[in-house]
Amino acid sequence: MIKRLFYSLMPVRLQKTTRRCLLFMRLVRQSLYDIRRYVSSSVVYPIDDPVQLEAKITACSHVIEKGFTMPCTKETFGKQNVDILLAALQRYKSKGYSLENTQYRSAVTALKQYFEFHKGKNVDLSEIEKFLCSDNHHGQPAHSCFLKKTKDEIIQAAGQDFQTHAMNRYSIRNFDSTPVDIEILKDAVRIAQKSPSCCNRQCARVYIVETREKISAILDIQNGNRGFGDTIDKLLIIAANLSVFEGHKERNQAFIDGGMFAMSLLYALHYYGLGACALNWCVTKTEDVKLRKAINIQESHTILMMIGVGNLPEKVKLCRSQRKHYEDLISLR
Ligand SMILES: Cc1cc2nc3c(=O)[nH]c(=O)nc-3n(C[C@H](O)[C@H](O)[C@H](O)COP(=O)(O)O)c2cc1C
């Protein structure tokens, strides 16, 4: 009541400015809350708790499995990453965390495969060997860190019931050289558009990059396509239009709605028998601005991620990407 009276006494322009200032202050306050939570729990400042270490181990062993599934697996790939993995595994072990953990076990398997692959090659394997010898695990060995599938197997599973479809979707990092039909991509976007969105505001936007020059220029700034980026035929840039959101409470909604859309798009691409790999856009302002300029991205569009797309080769190697036990994700209240 007093607030309203106070406002009514102000000139209209001042009312507007005051409202804008208040909203800005609310946004800053809420964003500081986001930052504080991120800083205290993520690995901005590592505290080596089991979740942080498990994530580090998973990410490093993923680099090894990726190495095995590249179009050309390089000899001595990822040595620096292996050193980081070894250190994380040792820290995890020394803290007394469970050695039966799915991610720990599959990392050890990846390390073993790395060791076998490099035996007799010009790589110092002594630290890996020492670690593997100390691993006195007698349970079931984890599966190989990569799989081999044929194009037919993938396409056949993609057209079946949802469980078979979803359980057989893998990130593809090796594409055939035949061009992807743009109309199929458009149709996949049409299917993904059925994703729910907050108040049906449909913030998701897709930039389809077609030319080799532009794709290469973009992938040069993206950190995560080394070894297979040059086989990507079409690059989809998934963005969210911020103009559909309002107020301080919706500051993160673009990432939710856009993320849901992106997942549907991955399923739709899989449904159409295309190979696809999500690509992160975890960058600083400098890189973001560079990409915006390179392909003229609208100012109100926030870039969320990319998807590299191509036709499947006849035979393809896939990262297993071991999942945790699903029960570990659920908390009953
Ligand atoms: C947002 C996002 C960003 C990703 N970025 C990359 C990337 O930069 N490079 C890459 O090779 N894979 C990337 N991936 C793929 C993940 O590594 C992959 O989804 C994960 O290992 C699970 O494997 P799957 O997709 O085969 O089930 C990304 C996935 C997501 C969802």
Tab-separated table of C-alpha atoms and ligand atoms in Angstrom:
chain	number	residue	atom	x	y	z
A	1	MET	CA	0.000	0.000	0.000
A	2	ILE	CA	2.719	2.455	1.068
A	3	LYS	CA	4.845	1.228	-1.828
A	4	ARG	CA	2.048	1.914	-4.289
A	5	LEU	CA	1.434	5.368	-2.855
A	6	PHE	CA	5.131	6.120	-2.993
A	7	TYR	CA	5.247	5.070	-6.649
A	8	SER	CA	2.178	7.100	-7.589
A	9	LEU	CA	3.862	10.231	-6.265
A	10	MET	CA	6.828	9.723	-8.586
A	11	PRO	CA	6.995	10.979	-12.168
A	12	VAL	CA	6.328	8.099	-14.614
A	13	ARG	CA	9.920	8.043	-15.912
A	14	LEU	CA	11.306	7.799	-12.411
A	15	GLN	CA	8.820	4.990	-11.625
A	16	LYS	CA	10.134	3.073	-14.610
A	17	THR	CA	13.786	3.640	-13.692
A	18	THR	CA	13.182	2.620	-10.073
A	19	ARG	CA	11.455	-0.586	-11.171
A	20	ARG	CA	14.333	-1.412	-13.504
A	21	CYS	CA	16.910	-0.770	-10.774
A	22	LEU	CA	15.011	-2.966	-8.320
A	23	LEU	CA	14.752	-5.798	-10.841
A	24	PHE	CA	18.447	-5.511	-11.612
A	25	MET	CA	19.302	-5.695	-7.910
A	26	ARG	CA	17.109	-8.781	-7.505
A	27	LEU	CA	18.849	-10.389	-10.469
A	28	VAL	CA	22.275	-9.676	-8.989
A	29	ARG	CA	21.200	-11.070	-5.608
A	30	GLN	CA	19.790	-14.249	-7.110
A	31	SER	CA	22.776	-14.691	-9.412
A	32	LEU	CA	25.115	-14.304	-6.427
A	33	TYR	CA	23.155	-17.113	-4.800
A	34	ASP	CA	23.779	-19.246	-7.929
A	35	ILE	CA	27.480	-18.361	-7.874
A	36	ARG	CA	27.857	-19.098	-4.174
A	37	ARG	CA	26.231	-22.516	-4.567
A	38	TYR	CA	28.378	-23.295	-7.610
A	39	VAL	CA	31.569	-22.263	-5.847
A	40	SER	CA	30.826	-24.222	-2.691
A	41	SER	CA	29.930	-27.522	-4.389
A	42	SER	CA	31.579	-27.751	-7.807
A	43	VAL	CA	35.243	-28.331	-8.456
A	44	VAL	CA	36.076	-24.636	-8.574
A	45	TYR	CA	37.882	-25.362	-5.320
A	46	PRO	CA	38.451	-29.129	-5.118
A	47	ILE	CA	37.847	-30.812	-1.785
A	48	ASP	CA	38.277	-34.379	-3.044
A	49	ASP	CA	34.950	-35.619	-1.778
A	50	PRO	CA	33.840	-38.930	-3.372
A	51	VAL	CA	31.469	-37.297	-5.864
A	52	GLN	CA	34.071	-34.823	-7.101
A	53	LEU	CA	36.725	-37.513	-7.429
A	54	GLU	CA	34.333	-39.923	-9.122
A	55	ALA	CA	33.451	-37.219	-11.667
A	56	LYS	CA	37.135	-36.517	-12.343
A	57	ILE	CA	37.810	-40.237	-12.775
A	58	THR	CA	34.828	-40.601	-15.119
A	59	ALA	CA	35.838	-37.621	-17.245
A	60	CYS	CA	39.457	-38.795	-17.552
A	61	SER	CA	38.516	-42.380	-18.387
A	62	HIS	CA	36.078	-40.987	-20.966
A	63	VAL	CA	39.043	-39.383	-22.711
A	64	ILE	CA	40.658	-42.835	-22.944
A	65	GLU	CA	37.502	-44.474	-24.324
A	66	LYS	CA	37.156	-41.604	-26.790
A	67	GLY	CA	40.723	-42.217	-27.926
A	68	PHE	CA	39.850	-45.821	-28.767
A	69	THR	CA	36.794	-44.818	-30.819
A	70	MET	CA	38.356	-42.119	-32.973
A	71	PRO	CA	38.409	-42.571	-36.758
A	72	CYS	CA	42.178	-43.106	-36.321
A	73	THR	CA	43.344	-44.086	-32.861
A	74	LYS	CA	46.672	-42.363	-32.430
A	75	GLU	CA	49.536	-44.172	-30.790
A	76	THR	CA	50.394	-42.582	-27.428
A	77	PHE	CA	47.074	-40.755	-27.276
A	78	GLY	CA	46.043	-38.947	-24.100
A	79	LYS	CA	49.188	-39.545	-22.016
A	80	GLN	CA	48.740	-36.313	-20.051
A	81	ASN	CA	45.161	-37.253	-19.294
A	82	VAL	CA	46.265	-40.707	-18.128
A	83	ASP	CA	48.594	-39.090	-15.601
A	84	ILE	CA	45.701	-37.027	-14.255
A	85	LEU	CA	43.520	-40.153	-14.115
A	86	LEU	CA	46.194	-42.091	-12.238
A	87	ALA	CA	46.520	-39.309	-9.681
A	88	ALA	CA	42.726	-39.157	-9.220
A	89	LEU	CA	42.447	-42.952	-8.855
A	90	GLN	CA	45.224	-42.932	-6.269
A	91	ARG	CA	43.595	-40.086	-4.307
A	92	TYR	CA	40.260	-41.907	-4.454
A	93	LYS	CA	41.864	-45.109	-3.173
A	94	SER	CA	43.854	-43.392	-0.438
A	95	LYS	CA	40.676	-41.761	0.887
A	96	GLY	CA	39.185	-45.229	1.383
A	97	TYR	CA	36.210	-44.726	-0.969
A	98	SER	CA	34.460	-47.804	-2.399
A	99	LEU	CA	36.562	-49.616	-4.975
A	100	GLU	CA	33.405	-51.383	-6.191
A	101	ASN	CA	32.124	-48.055	-7.521
A	102	THR	CA	31.010	-48.459	-11.175
A	103	GLN	CA	32.990	-45.440	-12.361
A	104	TYR	CA	36.150	-46.457	-10.517
A	105	ARG	CA	35.973	-50.005	-11.900
A	106	SER	CA	35.376	-48.918	-15.476
A	107	ALA	CA	38.237	-46.407	-15.234
A	108	VAL	CA	40.560	-49.203	-14.130
A	109	THR	CA	39.389	-51.259	-17.123
A	110	ALA	CA	40.030	-48.328	-19.474
A	111	LEU	CA	43.488	-47.973	-17.984
A	112	LYS	CA	44.151	-51.700	-18.513
A	113	GLN	CA	43.064	-51.387	-22.142
A	114	TYR	CA	45.291	-48.336	-22.528
A	115	PHE	CA	48.172	-50.349	-21.059
A	116	GLU	CA	47.582	-53.322	-23.386
A	117	PHE	CA	47.258	-51.063	-26.437
A	118	HIS	CA	50.543	-49.287	-25.709
A	119	LYS	CA	52.619	-52.293	-24.677
A	120	GLY	CA	55.775	-52.368	-26.763
A	121	LYS	CA	55.184	-48.812	-28.033
A	122	ASN	CA	57.203	-45.790	-27.131
A	123	VAL	CA	55.252	-44.852	-23.981
A	124	ASP	CA	56.389	-45.000	-20.376
A	125	LEU	CA	53.867	-47.352	-18.799
A	126	SER	CA	55.650	-47.912	-15.483
A	127	GLU	CA	53.232	-45.832	-13.347
A	128	ILE	CA	50.200	-47.452	-14.944
A	129	GLU	CA	51.703	-50.901	-14.412
A	130	LYS	CA	52.437	-50.103	-10.764
A	131	PHE	CA	48.870	-48.978	-10.229
A	132	LEU	CA	47.338	-51.963	-12.030
A	133	CYS	CA	49.468	-54.402	-10.020
A	134	SER	CA	48.217	-52.815	-6.808
A	135	ASP	CA	44.594	-53.233	-7.891
A	136	ASN	CA	43.720	-56.472	-6.142
A	137	HIS	CA	40.093	-56.513	-7.199
A	138	HIS	CA	38.597	-59.973	-7.524
A	139	GLY	CA	35.040	-59.100	-8.545
A	140	GLN	CA	33.600	-59.063	-12.048
A	141	PRO	CA	35.807	-57.074	-14.439
A	142	ALA	CA	34.069	-54.089	-16.000
A	143	HIS	CA	33.195	-54.388	-19.688
A	144	SER	CA	35.503	-53.070	-22.397
A	145	CYS	CA	35.471	-49.282	-22.498
A	146	PHE	CA	34.353	-49.269	-26.119
A	147	LEU	CA	31.916	-51.195	-28.304
A	148	LYS	CA	31.798	-52.025	-31.987
A	149	LYS	CA	28.489	-51.771	-33.831
A	150	THR	CA	27.358	-51.858	-37.396
A	151	LYS	CA	25.255	-49.147	-38.993
A	152	ASP	CA	22.443	-51.705	-39.475
A	153	GLU	CA	22.429	-52.648	-35.793
A	154	ILE	CA	22.156	-49.021	-34.735
A	155	ILE	CA	19.447	-48.156	-37.255
A	156	GLN	CA	17.431	-51.254	-36.434
A	157	ALA	CA	17.439	-50.511	-32.695
A	158	ALA	CA	16.625	-46.835	-33.290
A	159	GLY	CA	13.293	-47.692	-34.891
A	160	GLN	CA	12.057	-49.906	-32.064
A	161	ASP	CA	10.252	-49.256	-28.790
A	162	PHE	CA	11.457	-46.323	-26.693
A	163	GLN	CA	13.564	-48.413	-24.302
A	164	THR	CA	15.480	-50.081	-27.147
A	165	HIS	CA	15.775	-46.766	-28.970
A	166	ALA	CA	17.144	-44.894	-25.923
A	167	MET	CA	19.430	-47.661	-24.674
A	168	ASN	CA	21.032	-47.905	-28.107
A	169	ARG	CA	21.656	-44.227	-28.656
A	170	TYR	CA	25.326	-43.499	-28.408
A	171	SER	CA	27.377	-40.450	-29.200
A	172	ILE	CA	28.868	-41.027	-32.626
A	173	ARG	CA	32.344	-39.657	-33.302
A	174	ASN	CA	33.069	-41.029	-36.732
A	175	PHE	CA	30.947	-40.179	-39.735
A	176	ASP	CA	30.564	-41.363	-43.281
A	177	SER	CA	31.519	-38.810	-45.941
A	178	THR	CA	28.079	-38.710	-47.608
A	179	PRO	CA	26.178	-35.470	-46.969
A	180	VAL	CA	23.239	-35.372	-44.569
A	181	ASP	CA	19.945	-34.363	-46.152
A	182	ILE	CA	18.994	-30.971	-44.731
A	183	GLU	CA	15.292	-31.857	-44.951
A	184	ILE	CA	15.846	-34.718	-42.486
A	185	LEU	CA	17.499	-32.287	-40.092
A	186	LYS	CA	14.531	-29.952	-40.393
A	187	ASP	CA	12.187	-32.832	-39.701
A	188	ALA	CA	14.196	-33.829	-36.637
A	189	VAL	CA	13.822	-30.237	-35.386
A	190	ARG	CA	10.066	-30.526	-35.962
A	191	ILE	CA	9.945	-33.634	-33.753
A	192	ALA	CA	12.153	-32.078	-31.069
A	193	GLN	CA	9.817	-29.095	-31.015
A	194	LYS	CA	7.278	-31.329	-29.277
A	195	SER	CA	9.449	-31.082	-26.151
A	196	PRO	CA	7.661	-29.399	-23.309
A	197	SER	CA	8.698	-25.854	-22.503
A	198	CYS	CA	7.879	-23.442	-19.719
A	199	CYS	CA	4.374	-22.000	-20.506
A	200	ASN	CA	4.890	-23.318	-24.037
A	201	ARG	CA	7.188	-20.389	-24.780
A	202	GLN	CA	9.478	-22.501	-26.980
A	203	CYS	CA	12.765	-20.694	-26.542
A	204	ALA	CA	14.847	-23.238	-28.485
A	205	ARG	CA	16.491	-22.168	-31.740
A	206	VAL	CA	18.728	-24.131	-34.101
A	207	TYR	CA	21.408	-22.779	-36.421
A	208	ILE	CA	22.368	-25.329	-39.055
A	209	VAL	CA	25.919	-24.823	-40.277
A	210	GLU	CA	26.509	-26.477	-43.625
A	211	THR	CA	29.798	-25.412	-45.138
A	212	ARG	CA	33.093	-27.102	-44.300
A	213	GLU	CA	34.872	-23.762	-43.850
A	214	LYS	CA	32.364	-22.478	-41.315
A	215	ILE	CA	32.189	-25.808	-39.475
A	216	SER	CA	35.978	-25.921	-39.185
A	217	ALA	CA	36.166	-22.309	-38.025
A	218	ILE	CA	33.593	-23.003	-35.288
A	219	LEU	CA	35.111	-26.301	-34.228
A	220	ASP	CA	38.455	-24.551	-33.873
A	221	ILE	CA	36.962	-22.649	-30.931
A	222	GLN	CA	35.094	-25.677	-29.519
A	223	ASN	CA	36.979	-27.774	-27.020
A	224	GLY	CA	35.987	-31.425	-27.477
A	225	ASN	CA	36.037	-32.438	-31.141
A	226	ARG	CA	39.719	-33.267	-31.539
A	227	GLY	CA	40.250	-36.371	-33.676
A	228	PHE	CA	36.769	-36.467	-35.236
A	229	GLY	CA	35.609	-32.886	-35.869
A	230	ASP	CA	36.734	-33.043	-39.488
A	231	THR	CA	34.300	-35.914	-40.171
A	232	ILE	CA	31.243	-33.915	-38.987
A	233	ASP	CA	29.031	-33.143	-41.971
A	234	LYS	CA	26.542	-30.674	-40.458
A	235	LEU	CA	26.872	-28.713	-37.265
A	236	LEU	CA	23.791	-27.757	-35.293
A	237	ILE	CA	24.086	-24.892	-32.858
A	238	ILE	CA	21.435	-25.102	-30.201
A	239	ALA	CA	20.470	-21.766	-28.748
A	240	ALA	CA	17.719	-20.348	-26.579
A	241	ASN	CA	15.979	-17.059	-27.149
A	242	LEU	CA	16.157	-15.091	-23.899
A	243	SER	CA	13.444	-12.721	-25.099
A	244	VAL	CA	10.735	-15.192	-24.100
A	245	PHE	CA	11.669	-15.054	-20.403
A	246	GLU	CA	10.939	-12.455	-17.788
A	247	GLY	CA	11.955	-11.408	-14.268
A	248	HIS	CA	14.693	-12.635	-12.001
A	249	LYS	CA	13.150	-16.049	-11.310
A	250	GLU	CA	13.477	-17.229	-14.912
A	251	ARG	CA	17.159	-16.407	-15.217
A	252	ASN	CA	18.133	-20.075	-15.789
A	253	GLN	CA	15.041	-21.290	-17.636
A	254	ALA	CA	16.677	-21.027	-21.072
A	255	PHE	CA	19.080	-23.810	-20.087
A	256	ILE	CA	16.263	-26.086	-18.911
A	257	ASP	CA	13.934	-25.657	-21.878
A	258	GLY	CA	16.786	-25.587	-24.372
A	259	GLY	CA	18.372	-28.657	-22.778
A	260	MET	CA	15.147	-30.625	-22.992
A	261	PHE	CA	14.804	-29.631	-26.627
A	262	ALA	CA	18.389	-30.680	-27.339
A	263	MET	CA	17.817	-34.139	-25.880
A	264	SER	CA	14.691	-34.622	-27.991
A	265	LEU	CA	16.676	-33.533	-31.010
A	266	LEU	CA	19.348	-36.135	-30.268
A	267	TYR	CA	16.648	-38.813	-30.082
A	268	ALA	CA	15.040	-37.558	-33.297
A	269	LEU	CA	18.392	-37.663	-35.135
A	270	HIS	CA	18.917	-41.192	-33.832
A	271	TYR	CA	15.406	-42.106	-34.978
A	272	TYR	CA	16.332	-40.973	-38.487
A	273	GLY	CA	19.411	-43.201	-38.408
A	274	LEU	CA	21.867	-40.334	-38.259
A	275	GLY	CA	24.979	-40.264	-36.136
A	276	ALA	CA	25.199	-37.373	-33.682
A	277	CYS	CA	27.463	-36.129	-30.944
A	278	ALA	CA	26.570	-33.392	-28.481
A	279	LEU	CA	29.361	-30.849	-28.174
A	280	ASN	CA	29.811	-28.597	-25.183
A	281	TRP	CA	29.882	-24.837	-25.373
A	282	CYS	CA	31.692	-24.309	-22.056
A	283	VAL	CA	33.534	-21.153	-23.005
A	284	THR	CA	34.475	-17.699	-21.868
A	285	LYS	CA	32.919	-14.494	-23.126
A	286	THR	CA	35.733	-14.082	-25.688
A	287	GLU	CA	34.983	-17.375	-27.435
A	288	ASP	CA	31.240	-16.841	-27.227
A	289	VAL	CA	31.541	-13.440	-28.878
A	290	LYS	CA	33.844	-14.900	-31.527
A	291	LEU	CA	31.276	-17.537	-32.495
A	292	ARG	CA	28.440	-15.017	-32.461
A	293	LYS	CA	30.343	-12.875	-34.922
A	294	ALA	CA	31.471	-15.807	-37.086
A	295	ILE	CA	27.968	-16.925	-37.981
A	296	ASN	CA	25.932	-13.907	-37.009
A	297	ILE	CA	24.016	-15.237	-34.018
A	298	GLN	CA	21.186	-13.037	-32.854
A	299	GLU	CA	22.015	-11.065	-29.684
A	300	SER	CA	19.042	-12.445	-27.723
A	301	HIS	CA	20.065	-16.038	-28.450
A	302	THR	CA	22.170	-17.768	-25.795
A	303	ILE	CA	24.298	-20.544	-27.241
A	304	LEU	CA	23.737	-23.700	-25.207
A	305	MET	CA	25.627	-26.429	-27.034
A	306	MET	CA	26.247	-27.898	-30.468
A	307	ILE	CA	25.480	-31.201	-32.130
A	308	GLY	CA	27.806	-32.660	-34.729
A	309	VAL	CA	25.828	-34.723	-37.246
A	310	GLY	CA	26.742	-37.101	-40.028
A	311	ASN	CA	25.695	-40.321	-41.685
A	312	LEU	CA	26.770	-43.495	-39.936
A	313	PRO	CA	29.706	-45.433	-41.346
A	314	GLU	CA	29.123	-49.170	-42.000
A	315	LYS	CA	31.045	-50.038	-38.827
A	316	VAL	CA	31.629	-47.754	-35.900
A	317	LYS	CA	33.365	-47.843	-32.525
A	318	LEU	CA	31.445	-46.324	-29.630
A	319	CYS	CA	32.397	-45.245	-26.144
A	320	ARG	CA	30.693	-47.415	-23.556
A	321	SER	CA	30.260	-44.414	-21.225
A	322	GLN	CA	29.462	-46.507	-18.172
A	323	ARG	CA	26.470	-45.230	-16.225
A	324	LYS	CA	26.247	-45.259	-12.445
A	325	HIS	CA	23.714	-47.582	-10.886
A	326	TYR	CA	20.321	-45.953	-11.412
A	327	GLU	CA	19.346	-46.506	-7.768
A	328	ASP	CA	22.196	-44.162	-6.818
A	329	LEU	CA	20.384	-41.322	-8.579
A	330	ILE	CA	17.177	-41.679	-6.625
A	331	SER	CA	16.380	-40.291	-3.191
A	332	LEU	CA	13.063	-41.260	-1.679
A	333	ARG	CA	11.500	-38.666	0.612
B	1	LIG	C1	26.056	-30.835	-23.208
B	1	LIG	C2	26.962	-31.924	-23.675
B	1	LIG	C3	28.211	-31.596	-24.155
B	1	LIG	C4	29.055	-32.582	-24.661
B	1	LIG	N1	30.253	-32.223	-25.185
B	1	LIG	C5	31.013	-33.140	-25.794
B	1	LIG	C6	32.202	-32.743	-26.473
B	1	LIG	O1	32.564	-31.576	-26.493
B	1	LIG	N2	32.900	-33.705	-27.104
B	1	LIG	C7	32.514	-35.012	-27.116
B	1	LIG	O2	33.196	-35.822	-27.739
B	1	LIG	N3	31.407	-35.415	-26.480
B	1	LIG	C8	30.619	-34.513	-25.828
B	1	LIG	N4	29.465	-34.884	-25.218
B	1	LIG	C9	29.045	-36.283	-25.284
B	1	LIG	C10	29.244	-36.987	-23.957
B	1	LIG	O3	30.597	-37.294	-23.793
B	1	LIG	C11	28.381	-38.263	-23.947
B	1	LIG	O4	27.037	-37.878	-24.074
B	1	LIG	C12	28.535	-39.073	-22.673
B	1	LIG	O5	29.825	-39.601	-22.568
B	1	LIG	C13	27.522	-40.221	-22.661
B	1	LIG	O6	27.711	-41.063	-23.770
B	1	LIG	P1	26.571	-41.376	-24.838
B	1	LIG	O7	26.102	-40.069	-25.412
B	1	LIG	O8	27.242	-42.232	-25.860
B	1	LIG	O9	25.467	-42.091	-24.122
B	1	LIG	C14	28.636	-33.931	-24.657
B	1	LIG	C15	27.374	-34.252	-24.133
B	1	LIG	C16	26.560	-33.266	-23.652
B	1	LIG	C17	25.188	-33.636	-23.139
